[in-house]
Amino acid sequence: MFAPLRERNYRLWAAADLISVSGTWMQVLALNWLILSATGSATAMGAVIMLQSLPVLLLGSWGGALADRLPARPLLIAFQTVRALLALALLLPGGDWTIYAVALASGVIGSFEGPVLGRFGSALVPQDALASALALGSVLNSAGRIGGMALGGVLIGVTGPSALFVINAASYLAVIGALLAMRLGDMRPLAVASASDGGVIAGFRYLLRQPVILVVLALSFVLGSLGRNYQVSMAAMVSGPLGGTSSSYGLLSTVFAVGAVAGGLLLAGTGRSTLRVLLGTGSLISALQFCSGLAPNILGFAALILPIAAGAVVFDTVVSTRILLDTREEMRGRVLATVGIVSSLSAIVGAPAIGWLCDTLGARGALLTAGTVTTAAAVAGGVALARLKGRSLSLAFLLGRPTEQPA
């Protein structure tokens, strides 16, 4: 489980990441509070989320091409510096326009930063420890989210939102310090793309020749859009058929967070990031989502939320692991950028879709419908991969060993 922590560079990165994620979620809390206090509009919050997501859709492919060509560490130091300045920019006067500008700039940075982070992280540990490293990263992200939201909730009532922006800006210094302290000689060298390899177009052509990855991305989109928006469906179930209170919603949110941590630890312990695990987990959480629509009370719903959250982390982490292991190293940035685009698109499409289903069919009907669709998608994905196995997919791939080595 903890094999990646034997690597000094990974230990530095894990500690810095925990600090940075905590700061990020403190800023998210403060920013939401600031927007609601200033405007009283949930639509304004949605606009901020949209401004952060749209650049990934528009610029992500170019970010992936850049990640495949340039060294990661200098880029990451630059990105973290800009993010710290953006956090401090929220202290400036300007009202809503400052918030919108910072959100848009953060989205632009994220378009380029995501693929670079993916390539850089895969170089910190040996390839056989990559699955455990990604799973531990999921645990750290969940822990940072819990800690950041909890601490931010205490501080915002004492200091106001401004102090949380300063803390988040300071948290990026931990990442910069960790990057500067890393030993480059201990990092696993990755193949880089040449300046004449075709850039974005070459990335799309490569992806279109990888049917297995396309199936995995399709599953990620369907299950991500209809099976990951539990913040919407949980609220609808609590306020509707389950007859709960705000405390009930808080309980379910805590259970969901605990499940996310448990899923990351489970995958880190086994290190099994195979397509069988992907399909099995996708089918399981889809079936459980259907069953959650039939839950008779809050405790029954919570009992289903726990394994759903754990399975969601396992599913998403296996997707990332297979993408990293089963693409050529000089193409990883561009493929990872596509993963980011799919993730952003599923968030943009999924939350309104689940909200519309809840309004139209009721909370139970929404979960039953979404669970049916995602279960059918998981079965269809399994059938597609089985057919690919007969044509071009080797047994080694199904068992989790990369079939394509860097050129």
Short mmCIF file of C-alpha atoms in Angstrom, two decimals:
data_model
loop_
_atom_site.label_atom_id
_atom_site.label_comp_id
_atom_site.label_asym_id
_atom_site.label_seq_id
_atom_site.Cartn_x
_atom_site.Cartn_y
_atom_site.Cartn_z
CA MET A 1 0.00 0.00 0.00
CA PHE A 2 2.68 2.48 1.01
CA ALA A 3 5.39 1.42 -1.44
CA PRO A 4 5.33 4.81 -3.22
CA LEU A 5 6.27 6.51 0.06
CA ARG A 6 9.67 4.81 -0.11
CA GLU A 7 10.53 7.31 -2.84
CA ARG A 8 11.82 10.59 -1.41
CA ASN A 9 10.43 12.65 -4.27
CA TYR A 10 6.98 11.14 -3.84
CA ARG A 11 7.02 11.83 -0.09
CA LEU A 12 7.80 15.48 -0.78
CA TRP A 13 5.08 15.67 -3.39
CA ALA A 14 2.47 13.90 -1.23
CA ALA A 15 3.05 16.22 1.74
CA ALA A 16 2.94 19.34 -0.44
CA ASP A 17 -0.15 18.09 -2.27
CA LEU A 18 -2.02 17.53 0.99
CA ILE A 19 -1.25 21.09 2.07
CA SER A 20 -2.20 22.54 -1.31
CA VAL A 21 -5.47 20.61 -1.61
CA SER A 22 -6.47 21.73 1.89
CA GLY A 23 -5.78 25.34 0.93
CA THR A 24 -7.72 24.96 -2.31
CA TRP A 25 -10.85 23.72 -0.57
CA MET A 26 -10.56 26.47 2.03
CA GLN A 27 -10.61 28.95 -0.86
CA VAL A 28 -13.57 27.16 -2.48
CA LEU A 29 -15.52 27.51 0.76
CA ALA A 30 -14.57 31.18 1.14
CA LEU A 31 -15.34 31.97 -2.49
CA ASN A 32 -18.79 30.33 -2.34
CA TRP A 33 -19.56 32.26 0.82
CA LEU A 34 -18.37 35.52 -0.73
CA ILE A 35 -20.46 35.03 -3.87
CA LEU A 36 -23.62 34.10 -1.98
CA SER A 37 -23.16 36.98 0.47
CA ALA A 38 -22.62 39.49 -2.33
CA THR A 39 -25.24 38.30 -4.80
CA GLY A 40 -27.49 35.79 -3.05
CA SER A 41 -27.51 33.94 -6.36
CA ALA A 42 -26.73 30.29 -6.97
CA THR A 43 -26.59 31.20 -10.66
CA ALA A 44 -23.51 33.32 -9.96
CA MET A 45 -21.84 30.29 -8.36
CA GLY A 46 -22.69 28.27 -11.44
CA ALA A 47 -21.12 30.94 -13.64
CA VAL A 48 -17.87 30.71 -11.68
CA ILE A 49 -17.80 26.92 -12.09
CA MET A 50 -18.51 27.29 -15.81
CA LEU A 51 -15.67 29.82 -16.23
CA GLN A 52 -13.29 27.37 -14.58
CA SER A 53 -14.43 24.45 -16.74
CA LEU A 54 -14.76 25.97 -20.21
CA PRO A 55 -11.03 26.66 -20.78
CA VAL A 56 -10.29 22.96 -20.28
CA LEU A 57 -12.67 22.13 -23.11
CA LEU A 58 -11.17 24.76 -25.40
CA LEU A 59 -7.46 24.64 -24.52
CA GLY A 60 -6.92 21.20 -22.98
CA SER A 61 -5.60 19.60 -26.16
CA TRP A 62 -2.95 22.28 -26.57
CA GLY A 63 -2.04 21.87 -22.91
CA GLY A 64 -1.48 18.16 -23.53
CA ALA A 65 0.77 18.86 -26.53
CA LEU A 66 2.81 21.28 -24.42
CA ALA A 67 3.13 18.72 -21.63
CA ASP A 68 4.53 16.13 -24.05
CA ARG A 69 7.29 18.46 -25.27
CA LEU A 70 8.53 20.54 -22.33
CA PRO A 71 10.10 19.59 -18.97
CA ALA A 72 7.44 19.41 -16.27
CA ARG A 73 9.14 20.84 -13.18
CA PRO A 74 9.76 24.42 -14.46
CA LEU A 75 6.22 24.55 -15.83
CA LEU A 76 4.73 23.42 -12.53
CA ILE A 77 6.73 25.99 -10.57
CA ALA A 78 5.43 28.69 -12.91
CA PHE A 79 1.84 27.44 -12.64
CA GLN A 80 1.96 27.33 -8.82
CA THR A 81 3.35 30.86 -8.71
CA VAL A 82 0.53 32.16 -10.90
CA ARG A 83 -2.06 30.32 -8.81
CA ALA A 84 -0.71 31.94 -5.63
CA LEU A 85 -0.98 35.38 -7.27
CA LEU A 86 -4.53 34.62 -8.39
CA ALA A 87 -5.50 33.71 -4.82
CA LEU A 88 -4.09 37.04 -3.61
CA ALA A 89 -5.92 38.83 -6.43
CA LEU A 90 -9.20 37.91 -4.73
CA LEU A 91 -8.23 40.41 -2.00
CA LEU A 92 -8.32 43.28 -4.51
CA PRO A 93 -11.39 45.48 -4.96
CA GLY A 94 -13.49 44.86 -8.01
CA GLY A 95 -16.41 42.84 -6.75
CA ASP A 96 -17.88 40.11 -8.90
CA TRP A 97 -15.71 40.93 -11.91
CA THR A 98 -12.55 40.13 -9.95
CA ILE A 99 -13.99 36.76 -8.98
CA TYR A 100 -15.01 35.98 -12.58
CA ALA A 101 -11.60 37.02 -13.90
CA VAL A 102 -9.78 34.86 -11.37
CA ALA A 103 -12.07 31.91 -12.16
CA LEU A 104 -11.40 32.24 -15.89
CA ALA A 105 -7.64 32.59 -15.36
CA SER A 106 -7.64 29.55 -13.06
CA GLY A 107 -9.40 27.56 -15.76
CA VAL A 108 -6.81 28.57 -18.33
CA ILE A 109 -3.98 27.54 -16.00
CA GLY A 110 -5.74 24.24 -15.28
CA SER A 111 -5.97 23.50 -19.01
CA PHE A 112 -2.19 23.36 -19.22
CA GLU A 113 -1.40 22.24 -15.69
CA GLY A 114 -3.48 19.04 -15.66
CA PRO A 115 -1.58 17.09 -18.35
CA VAL A 116 1.76 18.33 -16.98
CA LEU A 117 0.84 17.09 -13.50
CA GLY A 118 -0.13 13.69 -14.90
CA ARG A 119 3.18 13.21 -16.70
CA PHE A 120 5.19 14.53 -13.78
CA GLY A 121 3.45 12.29 -11.25
CA SER A 122 4.11 9.18 -13.32
CA ALA A 123 7.85 9.94 -13.18
CA LEU A 124 8.02 10.06 -9.37
CA VAL A 125 7.65 6.32 -8.75
CA PRO A 126 8.57 3.08 -10.53
CA GLN A 127 5.97 1.96 -13.05
CA ASP A 128 4.91 -1.03 -10.92
CA ALA A 129 4.05 1.35 -8.05
CA LEU A 130 2.08 3.79 -10.19
CA ALA A 131 -1.36 2.36 -9.35
CA SER A 132 -0.68 2.58 -5.62
CA ALA A 133 0.69 6.12 -6.03
CA LEU A 134 -2.46 7.28 -7.82
CA ALA A 135 -4.66 5.60 -5.22
CA LEU A 136 -2.76 7.25 -2.36
CA GLY A 137 -3.13 10.53 -4.25
CA SER A 138 -6.90 10.03 -4.18
CA VAL A 139 -6.76 9.43 -0.42
CA LEU A 140 -4.71 12.61 0.08
CA ASN A 141 -7.15 14.60 -2.05
CA SER A 142 -10.10 13.34 -0.02
CA ALA A 143 -8.30 13.99 3.26
CA GLY A 144 -7.28 17.48 2.11
CA ARG A 145 -10.84 18.24 1.10
CA ILE A 146 -12.22 17.13 4.46
CA GLY A 147 -9.53 18.98 6.42
CA GLY A 148 -9.70 22.12 4.31
CA MET A 149 -13.47 22.40 4.47
CA ALA A 150 -13.51 21.71 8.22
CA LEU A 151 -10.77 24.22 9.06
CA GLY A 152 -12.16 26.74 6.61
CA GLY A 153 -15.59 26.45 8.18
CA VAL A 154 -14.10 27.40 11.56
CA LEU A 155 -11.85 30.19 10.30
CA ILE A 156 -14.35 31.93 8.02
CA GLY A 157 -16.54 32.78 11.00
CA VAL A 158 -13.56 34.25 12.87
CA THR A 159 -11.46 35.93 10.19
CA GLY A 160 -13.80 36.25 7.21
CA PRO A 161 -13.04 34.91 3.71
CA SER A 162 -9.96 37.08 3.06
CA ALA A 163 -7.74 35.10 5.42
CA LEU A 164 -8.61 31.88 3.61
CA PHE A 165 -7.44 33.35 0.31
CA VAL A 166 -4.11 34.25 1.93
CA ILE A 167 -3.75 30.75 3.40
CA ASN A 168 -4.41 29.19 -0.01
CA ALA A 169 -1.81 31.46 -1.63
CA ALA A 170 0.73 30.38 1.02
CA SER A 171 -0.11 26.70 0.43
CA TYR A 172 1.29 26.93 -3.10
CA LEU A 173 4.67 27.82 -1.60
CA ALA A 174 4.76 24.31 -0.12
CA VAL A 175 4.41 22.83 -3.61
CA ILE A 176 7.09 25.11 -5.03
CA GLY A 177 9.41 24.19 -2.17
CA ALA A 178 8.82 20.47 -2.72
CA LEU A 179 9.50 20.81 -6.46
CA LEU A 180 12.77 22.64 -5.82
CA ALA A 181 13.84 20.07 -3.22
CA MET A 182 13.32 17.02 -5.46
CA ARG A 183 16.27 15.06 -6.79
CA LEU A 184 16.01 14.99 -10.55
CA GLY A 185 18.36 12.00 -10.73
CA ASP A 186 15.84 9.89 -8.79
CA MET A 187 13.03 10.55 -11.26
CA ARG A 188 12.12 8.03 -13.93
CA PRO A 189 12.92 9.52 -17.35
CA LEU A 190 9.98 9.77 -19.74
CA ALA A 191 10.09 9.96 -23.52
CA VAL A 192 9.24 13.42 -24.90
CA ALA A 193 7.63 14.40 -28.17
CA SER A 194 9.64 16.08 -30.88
CA ALA A 195 8.71 19.51 -32.22
CA SER A 196 7.68 17.92 -35.52
CA ASP A 197 5.44 15.11 -34.24
CA GLY A 198 2.19 16.81 -35.28
CA GLY A 199 1.10 18.28 -31.95
CA VAL A 200 -2.62 18.29 -31.23
CA ILE A 201 -3.62 16.63 -34.52
CA ALA A 202 -1.16 13.79 -33.93
CA GLY A 203 -2.66 13.32 -30.47
CA PHE A 204 -6.17 12.95 -31.87
CA ARG A 205 -4.99 10.55 -34.55
CA TYR A 206 -3.20 8.45 -31.95
CA LEU A 207 -6.27 8.37 -29.72
CA LEU A 208 -8.54 7.30 -32.58
CA ARG A 209 -6.26 4.28 -33.12
CA GLN A 210 -6.72 3.20 -29.48
CA PRO A 211 -10.22 1.65 -29.30
CA VAL A 212 -9.76 0.38 -25.76
CA ILE A 213 -8.95 3.84 -24.47
CA LEU A 214 -11.96 5.23 -26.36
CA VAL A 215 -14.25 2.70 -24.65
CA VAL A 216 -12.75 3.59 -21.25
CA LEU A 217 -13.28 7.31 -21.91
CA ALA A 218 -16.88 6.69 -23.00
CA LEU A 219 -17.55 4.78 -19.78
CA SER A 220 -15.88 7.55 -17.78
CA PHE A 221 -18.17 10.14 -19.40
CA VAL A 222 -21.44 8.25 -18.86
CA LEU A 223 -20.67 7.15 -15.31
CA GLY A 224 -19.16 10.55 -14.52
CA SER A 225 -22.12 12.56 -15.75
CA LEU A 226 -24.95 10.40 -14.41
CA GLY A 227 -23.22 8.64 -11.53
CA ARG A 228 -20.98 11.27 -9.90
CA ASN A 229 -23.34 14.10 -9.09
CA TYR A 230 -24.40 12.86 -5.70
CA GLN A 231 -24.20 16.34 -4.19
CA VAL A 232 -27.33 17.07 -6.24
CA SER A 233 -29.15 13.78 -5.75
CA MET A 234 -28.30 13.53 -2.04
CA ALA A 235 -29.82 16.94 -1.39
CA ALA A 236 -32.91 16.00 -3.41
CA MET A 237 -33.35 12.72 -1.54
CA VAL A 238 -32.87 14.31 1.89
CA SER A 239 -35.24 17.21 1.27
CA GLY A 240 -37.74 15.00 -0.57
CA PRO A 241 -38.67 11.36 -0.01
CA LEU A 242 -36.36 10.70 2.95
CA GLY A 243 -37.70 13.69 4.90
CA GLY A 244 -34.31 14.56 6.41
CA THR A 245 -32.77 17.77 7.71
CA SER A 246 -29.59 19.73 7.11
CA SER A 247 -27.94 17.50 9.71
CA SER A 248 -28.92 14.47 7.65
CA TYR A 249 -27.29 16.00 4.59
CA GLY A 250 -24.15 16.70 6.62
CA LEU A 251 -24.12 13.07 7.76
CA LEU A 252 -24.39 11.79 4.20
CA SER A 253 -21.61 14.14 3.04
CA THR A 254 -19.37 12.81 5.79
CA VAL A 255 -20.20 9.20 4.90
CA PHE A 256 -19.41 9.95 1.25
CA ALA A 257 -16.02 11.43 2.22
CA VAL A 258 -15.20 8.41 4.40
CA GLY A 259 -16.12 6.09 1.53
CA ALA A 260 -13.83 8.02 -0.82
CA VAL A 261 -10.89 7.60 1.56
CA ALA A 262 -11.68 3.89 2.03
CA GLY A 263 -11.78 3.34 -1.74
CA GLY A 264 -8.39 4.94 -2.20
CA LEU A 265 -6.84 2.86 0.59
CA LEU A 266 -8.38 -0.32 -0.80
CA LEU A 267 -6.93 0.24 -4.25
CA ALA A 268 -3.57 1.33 -2.87
CA GLY A 269 -3.44 -1.88 -0.85
CA THR A 270 -4.20 -4.19 -3.75
CA GLY A 271 -2.50 -2.25 -6.54
CA ARG A 272 -4.84 -3.95 -9.03
CA SER A 273 -5.79 -1.41 -11.67
CA THR A 274 -6.97 -3.74 -14.42
CA LEU A 275 -9.80 -3.50 -16.91
CA ARG A 276 -11.60 -6.25 -15.00
CA VAL A 277 -11.53 -4.08 -11.89
CA LEU A 278 -12.72 -1.10 -13.94
CA LEU A 279 -15.70 -2.96 -15.40
CA GLY A 280 -16.57 -4.73 -12.16
CA THR A 281 -16.47 -1.53 -10.13
CA GLY A 282 -18.43 0.40 -12.75
CA SER A 283 -21.16 -2.24 -12.80
CA LEU A 284 -21.29 -2.45 -9.00
CA ILE A 285 -21.63 1.26 -8.30
CA SER A 286 -24.21 1.60 -11.07
CA ALA A 287 -26.33 -1.18 -9.55
CA LEU A 288 -25.95 0.37 -6.10
CA GLN A 289 -27.01 3.73 -7.50
CA PHE A 290 -30.22 2.09 -8.74
CA CYS A 291 -30.76 0.52 -5.31
CA SER A 292 -30.17 3.87 -3.57
CA GLY A 293 -33.31 5.16 -5.27
CA LEU A 294 -35.23 2.53 -3.29
CA ALA A 295 -33.65 3.31 0.11
CA PRO A 296 -36.36 3.52 2.79
CA ASN A 297 -34.63 5.96 5.14
CA ILE A 298 -31.50 8.04 5.78
CA LEU A 299 -29.51 5.17 7.32
CA GLY A 300 -30.33 2.85 4.43
CA PHE A 301 -29.30 5.53 1.96
CA ALA A 302 -26.06 6.13 3.88
CA ALA A 303 -25.28 2.39 3.83
CA LEU A 304 -25.39 2.51 0.02
CA ILE A 305 -23.56 5.84 -0.31
CA LEU A 306 -20.48 4.45 1.46
CA PRO A 307 -19.62 1.71 -1.10
CA ILE A 308 -20.70 3.97 -3.98
CA ALA A 309 -18.17 6.61 -2.92
CA ALA A 310 -15.46 3.98 -2.45
CA GLY A 311 -16.21 2.45 -5.84
CA ALA A 312 -16.22 5.85 -7.56
CA VAL A 313 -12.68 6.54 -6.35
CA VAL A 314 -11.54 3.08 -7.46
CA PHE A 315 -13.16 3.52 -10.88
CA ASP A 316 -11.69 6.99 -11.52
CA THR A 317 -8.24 5.96 -10.31
CA VAL A 318 -8.19 2.86 -12.50
CA VAL A 319 -9.16 5.01 -15.50
CA SER A 320 -6.20 7.31 -14.83
CA THR A 321 -3.84 4.37 -14.26
CA ARG A 322 -4.81 2.58 -17.46
CA ILE A 323 -4.42 5.81 -19.43
CA LEU A 324 -0.92 6.33 -18.04
CA LEU A 325 0.24 2.74 -18.47
CA ASP A 326 -1.30 1.97 -21.83
CA THR A 327 -0.30 4.99 -23.88
CA ARG A 328 3.09 5.87 -25.29
CA GLU A 329 5.01 8.17 -22.96
CA GLU A 330 5.42 10.90 -25.57
CA MET A 331 1.62 10.87 -26.07
CA ARG A 332 0.56 10.79 -22.42
CA GLY A 333 0.10 14.52 -22.03
CA ARG A 334 -2.31 14.71 -24.96
CA VAL A 335 -4.28 11.65 -23.86
CA LEU A 336 -4.43 12.94 -20.27
CA ALA A 337 -5.71 16.23 -21.64
CA THR A 338 -8.53 14.32 -23.31
CA VAL A 339 -9.34 12.73 -19.94
CA GLY A 340 -9.55 16.22 -18.46
CA ILE A 341 -11.84 17.34 -21.26
CA VAL A 342 -14.13 14.33 -20.73
CA SER A 343 -14.19 15.01 -16.98
CA SER A 344 -15.09 18.68 -17.47
CA LEU A 345 -17.73 17.82 -20.03
CA SER A 346 -19.31 15.22 -17.76
CA ALA A 347 -19.48 17.79 -14.94
CA ILE A 348 -21.01 20.45 -17.20
CA VAL A 349 -23.57 18.01 -18.64
CA GLY A 350 -24.17 15.80 -15.63
CA ALA A 351 -25.16 18.22 -12.87
CA PRO A 352 -27.92 19.93 -14.90
CA ALA A 353 -29.08 16.53 -16.20
CA ILE A 354 -29.41 15.06 -12.71
CA GLY A 355 -31.10 18.24 -11.50
CA TRP A 356 -33.59 18.07 -14.38
CA LEU A 357 -34.30 14.40 -13.67
CA CYS A 358 -34.89 15.18 -10.00
CA ASP A 359 -37.30 17.98 -10.91
CA THR A 360 -39.08 15.86 -13.53
CA LEU A 361 -39.14 12.35 -12.07
CA GLY A 362 -38.47 13.06 -8.42
CA ALA A 363 -35.30 12.14 -6.52
CA ARG A 364 -36.05 8.42 -6.50
CA GLY A 365 -36.94 8.41 -10.18
CA ALA A 366 -33.73 10.25 -11.02
CA LEU A 367 -31.56 7.69 -9.21
CA LEU A 368 -33.44 4.75 -10.70
CA THR A 369 -33.17 6.18 -14.21
CA ALA A 370 -29.50 7.17 -13.89
CA GLY A 371 -28.65 3.82 -12.32
CA THR A 372 -30.34 1.98 -15.18
CA VAL A 373 -28.44 3.98 -17.82
CA THR A 374 -25.05 3.63 -16.13
CA THR A 375 -25.56 -0.11 -15.56
CA ALA A 376 -26.43 -0.57 -19.23
CA ALA A 377 -23.35 1.47 -20.17
CA ALA A 378 -21.11 -0.69 -17.97
CA VAL A 379 -22.49 -3.87 -19.56
CA ALA A 380 -22.09 -2.41 -23.06
CA GLY A 381 -18.52 -1.42 -22.22
CA GLY A 382 -17.76 -4.94 -21.09
CA VAL A 383 -19.16 -6.37 -24.31
CA ALA A 384 -17.15 -3.90 -26.40
CA LEU A 385 -13.92 -4.73 -24.56
CA ALA A 386 -14.59 -8.45 -24.90
CA ARG A 387 -14.93 -8.02 -28.67
CA LEU A 388 -11.75 -5.98 -28.78
CA LYS A 389 -10.02 -8.73 -26.88
CA GLY A 390 -10.85 -11.11 -29.65
CA ARG A 391 -9.43 -8.76 -32.30
CA SER A 392 -6.56 -6.77 -30.86
CA LEU A 393 -6.63 -6.78 -27.06
CA SER A 394 -4.08 -9.10 -25.50
CA LEU A 395 -4.50 -11.05 -22.29
CA ALA A 396 -1.66 -9.03 -20.81
CA PHE A 397 -3.70 -5.86 -21.24
CA LEU A 398 -6.71 -7.32 -19.45
CA LEU A 399 -4.49 -8.47 -16.62
CA GLY A 400 -3.16 -4.97 -16.20
CA ARG A 401 0.21 -5.04 -17.93
CA PRO A 402 0.91 -2.36 -20.55
CA THR A 403 0.85 -3.66 -24.09
CA GLU A 404 2.42 -0.66 -25.76
CA GLN A 405 5.93 0.44 -24.94
CA PRO A 406 7.36 3.89 -25.67
CA ALA A 407 8.99 4.26 -29.04
#
